[in-house]
Amino acid sequence: MERRSGTGRAALTAIRAALGTAGLFEALSLLASQDKAVRATSPWQDDPYDVFVSFAIFAVPMLAGVITLRMLAWRAPGGPDRAHQMLRATWTMTALIWVTLLAEAAAVAVGAHAAIWNRWTAVLISGLAVATAAALVVTVLLARQRRPRGSAAQWRHDWLGDVVWICGRVPALRRWTTDDNAAWVRRHAMGVFLGLSALVALGLVGALAGGEGWTDPLLIAWALAVETAAYLAFCWLSNLIGGFIARPPRTSARRTAELSVVVGCVAIQLAVAFRNALGSALGTGDPADVPSLVLLTLGAGLLSGTATAVPLIARRREPAG
């Protein structure tokens, strides 16, 4: 990226500070979730708080990795687009961190599991305070950046193009990362998002099922569906904001279908996080068995997606006035 582009040293400082904050956040999240002794005293060990932590612990490093990789193409063509996209991706990563920190703070505020708090709990709460202060600094630094000119519709360069540019300088990778391959990915971006999401979900659920000794096929299938939905929504939304893959124009019907699917995926995650409250509101009570859990959470996603699609389809079919 050219030094005369919209980022400059101040933007680089903000991006690097955000990456440092992401590293701190990830270290604290791993400590709180992966060490059994520490997790047992964590205020945010259960839902609805844990849903945010469990998602961010994978999503934040994914975004940090993409942002770091793009720095390798700092002087490649397309500097203005890259400036815009990197700042937006950094904002997205910082927003994910904020949402998770607020969920953790809420757990502390309500005194979740207060009866078993100990020294490790004090360490976690201190880490939460430090991470929050770091996130606040990053937010101020990002807010000071001048918004680059242009809009997403005018982008001509993307992260995928940077991958081709970087790999083109590595003989062993050059033949596998061509402009034609990149064009294919752009045309089939939604399918690529779905495939990557399913692959990540398979790894996560496989590890969880093995560690927890799950044997119920319905429970495993439900967990796969929930995790796939989470990462599909993450890929679609983060790409919409950060411009990782510059997608070609799509038909109105396809845009409606994609938006409806993503809304349904988000609704599934919210239903999982607040399943007990949702069950109480519907008069069905807490989902005590797997079939009830499946019906409540996936049903919420299906209804939300349908409720999004129907008015959009009806509006498209209205005759011009």
CSV table of C-alpha atoms in Angstrom, one decimal:
chain,number,residue,atom,x,y,z
A,1,MET,CA,0.0,0.0,0.0
A,2,GLU,CA,1.3,3.4,-0.9
A,3,ARG,CA,2.3,5.6,2.0
A,4,ARG,CA,0.3,8.4,0.5
A,5,SER,CA,-2.9,6.4,0.8
A,6,GLY,CA,-5.6,7.2,3.4
A,7,THR,CA,-4.1,5.1,6.2
A,8,GLY,CA,-0.8,6.8,7.1
A,9,ARG,CA,1.1,6.2,10.3
A,10,ALA,CA,-1.8,7.0,12.6
A,11,ALA,CA,-4.0,4.3,11.0
A,12,LEU,CA,-1.2,1.8,11.1
A,13,THR,CA,-0.8,2.6,14.8
A,14,ALA,CA,-4.5,2.0,15.4
A,15,ILE,CA,-4.5,-1.3,13.4
A,16,ARG,CA,-1.4,-2.6,15.3
A,17,ALA,CA,-2.9,-1.5,18.6
A,18,ALA,CA,-6.0,-3.4,17.7
A,19,LEU,CA,-4.0,-6.5,16.8
A,20,GLY,CA,-2.2,-6.3,20.2
A,21,THR,CA,-5.5,-5.9,22.0
A,22,ALA,CA,-6.8,-9.0,20.1
A,23,GLY,CA,-3.8,-11.0,21.3
A,24,LEU,CA,-4.4,-9.9,24.9
A,25,PHE,CA,-8.1,-10.7,24.6
A,26,GLU,CA,-7.4,-14.1,23.1
A,27,ALA,CA,-4.9,-15.0,25.8
A,28,LEU,CA,-7.4,-14.1,28.5
A,29,SER,CA,-10.2,-15.9,26.8
A,30,LEU,CA,-8.2,-19.1,26.4
A,31,LEU,CA,-7.2,-19.0,30.1
A,32,ALA,CA,-10.9,-18.5,31.1
A,33,SER,CA,-12.3,-21.2,28.9
A,34,GLN,CA,-9.6,-23.9,28.4
A,35,ASP,CA,-8.1,-24.3,31.9
A,36,LYS,CA,-10.6,-26.3,33.9
A,37,ALA,CA,-9.6,-25.0,37.3
A,38,VAL,CA,-9.9,-21.4,36.1
A,39,ARG,CA,-13.1,-22.0,34.1
A,40,ALA,CA,-14.8,-23.4,37.2
A,41,THR,CA,-14.5,-20.0,38.9
A,42,SER,CA,-15.3,-17.9,35.9
A,43,PRO,CA,-18.4,-15.7,36.2
A,44,TRP,CA,-19.1,-16.1,32.5
A,45,GLN,CA,-18.7,-19.9,32.3
A,46,ASP,CA,-22.4,-20.5,31.3
A,47,ASP,CA,-24.8,-19.2,28.7
A,48,PRO,CA,-25.8,-16.6,27.8
A,49,TYR,CA,-22.4,-15.2,28.5
A,50,ASP,CA,-20.4,-18.2,27.3
A,51,VAL,CA,-22.0,-18.1,23.8
A,52,PHE,CA,-20.2,-14.8,23.1
A,53,VAL,CA,-16.9,-16.0,24.5
A,54,SER,CA,-17.0,-19.3,22.6
A,55,PHE,CA,-17.7,-17.6,19.3
A,56,ALA,CA,-15.2,-14.7,19.7
A,57,ILE,CA,-12.4,-17.0,20.8
A,58,PHE,CA,-12.3,-18.3,17.2
A,59,ALA,CA,-13.6,-15.4,15.2
A,60,VAL,CA,-11.3,-12.7,16.6
A,61,PRO,CA,-8.0,-14.6,15.7
A,62,MET,CA,-9.5,-15.3,12.3
A,63,LEU,CA,-9.9,-11.6,11.6
A,64,ALA,CA,-6.6,-10.8,13.2
A,65,GLY,CA,-4.9,-13.3,10.9
A,66,VAL,CA,-6.6,-11.7,7.8
A,67,ILE,CA,-5.6,-8.2,8.8
A,68,THR,CA,-2.0,-9.3,9.5
A,69,LEU,CA,-1.8,-11.1,6.2
A,70,ARG,CA,-2.9,-8.0,4.3
A,71,MET,CA,0.0,-6.1,5.8
A,72,LEU,CA,2.3,-8.3,3.7
A,73,ALA,CA,0.7,-6.7,0.6
A,74,TRP,CA,1.3,-3.2,2.0
A,75,ARG,CA,2.8,-1.9,-1.3
A,76,ALA,CA,0.7,-3.9,-3.7
A,77,PRO,CA,-1.7,-2.1,-6.1
A,78,GLY,CA,-5.0,-1.1,-4.7
A,79,GLY,CA,-3.8,1.0,-1.7
A,80,PRO,CA,-7.0,3.1,-1.2
A,81,ASP,CA,-9.3,0.0,-1.3
A,82,ARG,CA,-7.0,-1.8,1.1
A,83,ALA,CA,-6.9,1.1,3.5
A,84,HIS,CA,-10.7,1.2,3.6
A,85,GLN,CA,-11.1,-2.5,4.0
A,86,MET,CA,-8.4,-2.9,6.7
A,87,LEU,CA,-9.9,-0.2,8.8
A,88,ARG,CA,-13.4,-1.7,8.5
A,89,ALA,CA,-12.1,-5.2,9.3
A,90,THR,CA,-10.3,-3.7,12.3
A,91,TRP,CA,-13.5,-2.1,13.4
A,92,THR,CA,-15.3,-5.4,13.0
A,93,MET,CA,-12.7,-7.2,15.1
A,94,THR,CA,-12.8,-4.5,17.8
A,95,ALA,CA,-16.6,-4.7,17.9
A,96,LEU,CA,-16.5,-8.5,18.5
A,97,ILE,CA,-14.1,-7.9,21.3
A,98,TRP,CA,-16.4,-5.2,22.8
A,99,VAL,CA,-19.5,-7.4,22.6
A,100,THR,CA,-17.7,-10.2,24.4
A,101,LEU,CA,-16.2,-7.9,27.1
A,102,LEU,CA,-19.7,-6.5,27.8
A,103,ALA,CA,-21.1,-10.0,28.1
A,104,GLU,CA,-18.4,-10.8,30.6
A,105,ALA,CA,-18.9,-7.6,32.5
A,106,ALA,CA,-22.6,-8.4,32.7
A,107,ALA,CA,-21.8,-11.7,34.3
A,108,VAL,CA,-19.7,-10.0,36.9
A,109,ALA,CA,-22.4,-7.3,37.5
A,110,VAL,CA,-25.1,-9.9,38.2
A,111,GLY,CA,-22.7,-11.9,40.4
A,112,ALA,CA,-23.0,-15.1,38.4
A,113,HIS,CA,-21.5,-18.0,40.4
A,114,ALA,CA,-20.4,-15.6,43.1
A,115,ALA,CA,-20.5,-18.3,45.7
A,116,ILE,CA,-17.4,-20.0,44.1
A,117,TRP,CA,-15.4,-16.9,43.2
A,118,ASN,CA,-11.7,-17.1,44.4
A,119,ARG,CA,-8.3,-15.8,43.4
A,120,TRP,CA,-8.6,-17.0,39.9
A,121,THR,CA,-11.8,-15.1,39.6
A,122,ALA,CA,-10.0,-12.0,40.7
A,123,VAL,CA,-7.4,-12.6,38.0
A,124,LEU,CA,-10.1,-13.0,35.4
A,125,ILE,CA,-11.9,-9.8,36.4
A,126,SER,CA,-8.6,-7.9,36.5
A,127,GLY,CA,-7.9,-9.2,33.0
A,128,LEU,CA,-11.3,-8.1,31.9
A,129,ALA,CA,-10.6,-4.6,33.2
A,130,VAL,CA,-7.2,-4.4,31.4
A,131,ALA,CA,-8.7,-5.7,28.1
A,132,THR,CA,-11.5,-3.2,28.4
A,133,ALA,CA,-9.1,-0.4,28.8
A,134,ALA,CA,-7.1,-1.6,25.8
A,135,ALA,CA,-10.2,-1.9,23.7
A,136,LEU,CA,-11.2,1.7,24.7
A,137,VAL,CA,-7.8,3.0,23.5
A,138,VAL,CA,-8.1,1.2,20.2
A,139,THR,CA,-11.6,2.5,19.7
A,140,VAL,CA,-10.4,6.1,20.3
A,141,LEU,CA,-7.5,5.5,17.8
A,142,LEU,CA,-9.8,4.1,15.2
A,143,ALA,CA,-12.4,6.9,15.6
A,144,ARG,CA,-9.7,9.5,14.9
A,145,GLN,CA,-9.0,8.0,11.5
A,146,ARG,CA,-10.3,9.9,8.5
A,147,ARG,CA,-12.8,7.7,6.6
A,148,PRO,CA,-11.3,6.9,3.2
A,149,ARG,CA,-13.2,8.1,0.2
A,150,GLY,CA,-15.4,5.8,-1.9
A,151,SER,CA,-17.8,3.0,-1.0
A,152,ALA,CA,-17.8,-0.7,-1.1
A,153,ALA,CA,-19.6,-0.7,-4.4
A,154,GLN,CA,-16.5,1.1,-5.9
A,155,TRP,CA,-13.9,-1.4,-4.6
A,156,ARG,CA,-11.8,-2.9,-7.3
A,157,HIS,CA,-9.3,-4.7,-5.1
A,158,ASP,CA,-9.9,-7.2,-2.2
A,159,TRP,CA,-8.1,-9.5,0.2
A,160,LEU,CA,-8.4,-12.4,-2.3
A,161,GLY,CA,-6.4,-10.4,-4.8
A,162,ASP,CA,-3.8,-9.7,-2.2
A,163,VAL,CA,-3.5,-13.5,-1.6
A,164,VAL,CA,-2.9,-14.0,-5.3
A,165,TRP,CA,-0.3,-11.2,-5.2
A,166,ILE,CA,1.5,-12.6,-2.2
A,167,CYS,CA,1.5,-16.2,-3.3
A,168,GLY,CA,2.6,-15.2,-6.8
A,169,ARG,CA,6.0,-14.4,-5.2
A,170,VAL,CA,6.3,-17.9,-3.8
A,171,PRO,CA,7.2,-20.4,-6.6
A,172,ALA,CA,5.6,-23.4,-4.8
A,173,LEU,CA,2.2,-21.6,-4.4
A,174,ARG,CA,2.1,-19.7,-7.7
A,175,ARG,CA,0.4,-22.3,-9.8
A,176,TRP,CA,-2.4,-22.8,-7.2
A,177,THR,CA,-3.3,-19.2,-6.6
A,178,THR,CA,-4.2,-17.7,-10.0
A,179,ASP,CA,-6.5,-14.9,-11.0
A,180,ASP,CA,-8.8,-17.5,-12.5
A,181,ASN,CA,-9.1,-19.4,-9.2
A,182,ALA,CA,-9.7,-16.1,-7.4
A,183,ALA,CA,-12.5,-15.2,-9.9
A,184,TRP,CA,-14.1,-18.6,-9.3
A,185,VAL,CA,-14.1,-18.0,-5.5
A,186,ARG,CA,-15.7,-14.6,-6.0
A,187,ARG,CA,-18.5,-16.1,-8.1
A,188,HIS,CA,-19.1,-18.9,-5.6
A,189,ALA,CA,-18.4,-16.9,-2.4
A,190,MET,CA,-21.5,-18.1,-0.5
A,191,GLY,CA,-20.7,-21.7,-1.2
A,192,VAL,CA,-17.1,-21.1,-0.1
A,193,PHE,CA,-18.4,-19.5,3.1
A,194,LEU,CA,-20.6,-22.5,3.8
A,195,GLY,CA,-17.9,-25.0,3.1
A,196,LEU,CA,-15.4,-23.2,5.4
A,197,SER,CA,-18.0,-22.8,8.1
A,198,ALA,CA,-18.9,-26.5,8.0
A,199,LEU,CA,-15.3,-27.5,8.1
A,200,VAL,CA,-14.6,-25.3,11.2
A,201,ALA,CA,-17.8,-26.6,12.8
A,202,LEU,CA,-16.8,-30.2,12.1
A,203,GLY,CA,-13.5,-29.7,13.9
A,204,LEU,CA,-15.0,-27.9,16.9
A,205,VAL,CA,-17.9,-30.2,17.4
A,206,GLY,CA,-15.7,-33.3,16.9
A,207,ALA,CA,-13.3,-32.1,19.6
A,208,LEU,CA,-16.2,-31.2,21.9
A,209,ALA,CA,-18.0,-34.5,21.3
A,210,GLY,CA,-14.9,-36.4,22.0
A,211,GLY,CA,-14.0,-34.4,25.1
A,212,GLU,CA,-17.5,-34.5,26.6
A,213,GLY,CA,-18.3,-38.1,25.5
A,214,TRP,CA,-21.3,-37.3,23.4
A,215,THR,CA,-23.1,-40.3,21.9
A,216,ASP,CA,-26.5,-38.8,20.9
A,217,PRO,CA,-26.5,-38.4,17.1
A,218,LEU,CA,-29.2,-35.7,17.3
A,219,LEU,CA,-27.2,-33.6,19.8
A,220,ILE,CA,-24.1,-33.9,17.6
A,221,ALA,CA,-26.1,-33.0,14.4
A,222,TRP,CA,-27.7,-30.0,16.3
A,223,ALA,CA,-24.3,-28.8,17.4
A,224,LEU,CA,-22.9,-29.0,13.9
A,225,ALA,CA,-25.9,-27.0,12.6
A,226,VAL,CA,-25.5,-24.3,15.2
A,227,GLU,CA,-21.7,-23.9,14.7
A,228,THR,CA,-22.0,-23.9,11.0
A,229,ALA,CA,-24.7,-21.3,11.2
A,230,ALA,CA,-22.6,-19.1,13.5
A,231,TYR,CA,-19.6,-19.1,11.2
A,232,LEU,CA,-21.6,-18.7,8.0
A,233,ALA,CA,-23.2,-15.6,9.4
A,234,PHE,CA,-19.7,-14.4,10.6
A,235,CYS,CA,-18.2,-14.9,7.1
A,236,TRP,CA,-21.1,-13.2,5.3
A,237,LEU,CA,-21.3,-10.2,7.6
A,238,SER,CA,-17.5,-9.7,8.0
A,239,ASN,CA,-17.1,-9.9,4.2
A,240,LEU,CA,-19.9,-7.4,3.8
A,241,ILE,CA,-18.1,-5.0,6.1
A,242,GLY,CA,-14.4,-5.7,5.4
A,243,GLY,CA,-14.5,-6.5,1.7
A,244,PHE,CA,-12.4,-9.7,1.9
A,245,ILE,CA,-13.9,-11.0,-1.3
A,246,ALA,CA,-15.3,-8.4,-3.8
A,247,ARG,CA,-18.4,-10.3,-5.1
A,248,PRO,CA,-19.8,-9.7,-8.5
A,249,PRO,CA,-23.4,-8.3,-8.9
A,250,ARG,CA,-26.1,-10.8,-7.8
A,251,THR,CA,-29.8,-11.0,-8.6
A,252,SER,CA,-32.4,-9.6,-6.2
A,253,ALA,CA,-33.6,-13.1,-5.5
A,254,ARG,CA,-30.2,-14.3,-4.6
A,255,ARG,CA,-29.6,-11.3,-2.3
A,256,THR,CA,-32.9,-11.9,-0.6
A,257,ALA,CA,-32.1,-15.6,-0.1
A,258,GLU,CA,-28.6,-14.9,1.4
A,259,LEU,CA,-29.9,-12.2,3.7
A,260,SER,CA,-32.7,-14.4,5.0
A,261,VAL,CA,-30.3,-17.3,5.6
A,262,VAL,CA,-27.9,-15.0,7.5
A,263,VAL,CA,-30.8,-13.5,9.6
A,264,GLY,CA,-31.9,-17.1,10.5
A,265,CYS,CA,-28.3,-18.0,11.4
A,266,VAL,CA,-28.0,-15.1,13.8
A,267,ALA,CA,-31.4,-15.9,15.3
A,268,ILE,CA,-30.2,-19.4,16.0
A,269,GLN,CA,-27.3,-18.1,18.0
A,270,LEU,CA,-29.5,-15.7,20.0
A,271,ALA,CA,-31.9,-18.5,20.7
A,272,VAL,CA,-29.1,-20.7,21.9
A,273,ALA,CA,-27.8,-18.0,24.2
A,274,PHE,CA,-31.2,-17.1,25.7
A,275,ARG,CA,-32.9,-20.5,25.3
A,276,ASN,CA,-34.2,-20.6,28.9
A,277,ALA,CA,-35.7,-17.1,28.7
A,278,LEU,CA,-37.1,-17.8,25.3
A,279,GLY,CA,-38.7,-21.1,26.5
A,280,SER,CA,-40.2,-19.3,29.4
A,281,ALA,CA,-41.6,-16.5,27.2
A,282,LEU,CA,-43.2,-19.1,24.9
A,283,GLY,CA,-44.7,-21.0,27.8
A,284,THR,CA,-42.8,-24.2,27.0
A,285,GLY,CA,-40.3,-23.9,29.9
A,286,ASP,CA,-36.6,-24.6,29.8
A,287,PRO,CA,-35.6,-27.1,27.0
A,288,ALA,CA,-34.8,-30.1,29.1
A,289,ASP,CA,-34.1,-32.5,26.3
A,290,VAL,CA,-32.3,-32.5,23.0
A,291,PRO,CA,-35.5,-32.6,20.8
A,292,SER,CA,-36.9,-29.6,22.6
A,293,LEU,CA,-33.6,-27.7,22.3
A,294,VAL,CA,-33.5,-28.5,18.5
A,295,LEU,CA,-37.1,-27.4,18.0
A,296,LEU,CA,-36.7,-24.2,20.0
A,297,THR,CA,-33.4,-23.0,18.5
A,298,LEU,CA,-33.6,-24.1,14.9
A,299,GLY,CA,-37.2,-23.2,14.8
A,300,ALA,CA,-36.3,-19.7,15.8
A,301,GLY,CA,-33.8,-19.5,13.0
A,302,LEU,CA,-36.3,-20.8,10.5
A,303,LEU,CA,-39.1,-18.4,11.6
A,304,SER,CA,-36.7,-15.4,11.5
A,305,GLY,CA,-35.3,-16.3,8.1
A,306,THR,CA,-38.9,-16.7,6.7
A,307,ALA,CA,-40.0,-13.5,8.3
A,308,THR,CA,-37.2,-11.7,6.6
A,309,ALA,CA,-37.7,-13.3,3.2
A,310,VAL,CA,-41.5,-12.9,2.8
A,311,PRO,CA,-41.8,-9.1,2.9
A,312,LEU,CA,-38.7,-8.7,0.6
A,313,ILE,CA,-40.2,-11.1,-1.9
A,314,ALA,CA,-43.6,-9.4,-1.7
A,315,ARG,CA,-42.0,-6.0,-2.3
A,316,ARG,CA,-40.1,-7.3,-5.3
A,317,ARG,CA,-43.3,-8.5,-6.8
A,318,GLU,CA,-45.2,-5.3,-6.4
A,319,PRO,CA,-46.0,-3.6,-9.7
A,320,ALA,CA,-44.3,-0.3,-10.3
A,321,GLY,CA,-46.5,2.6,-9.4
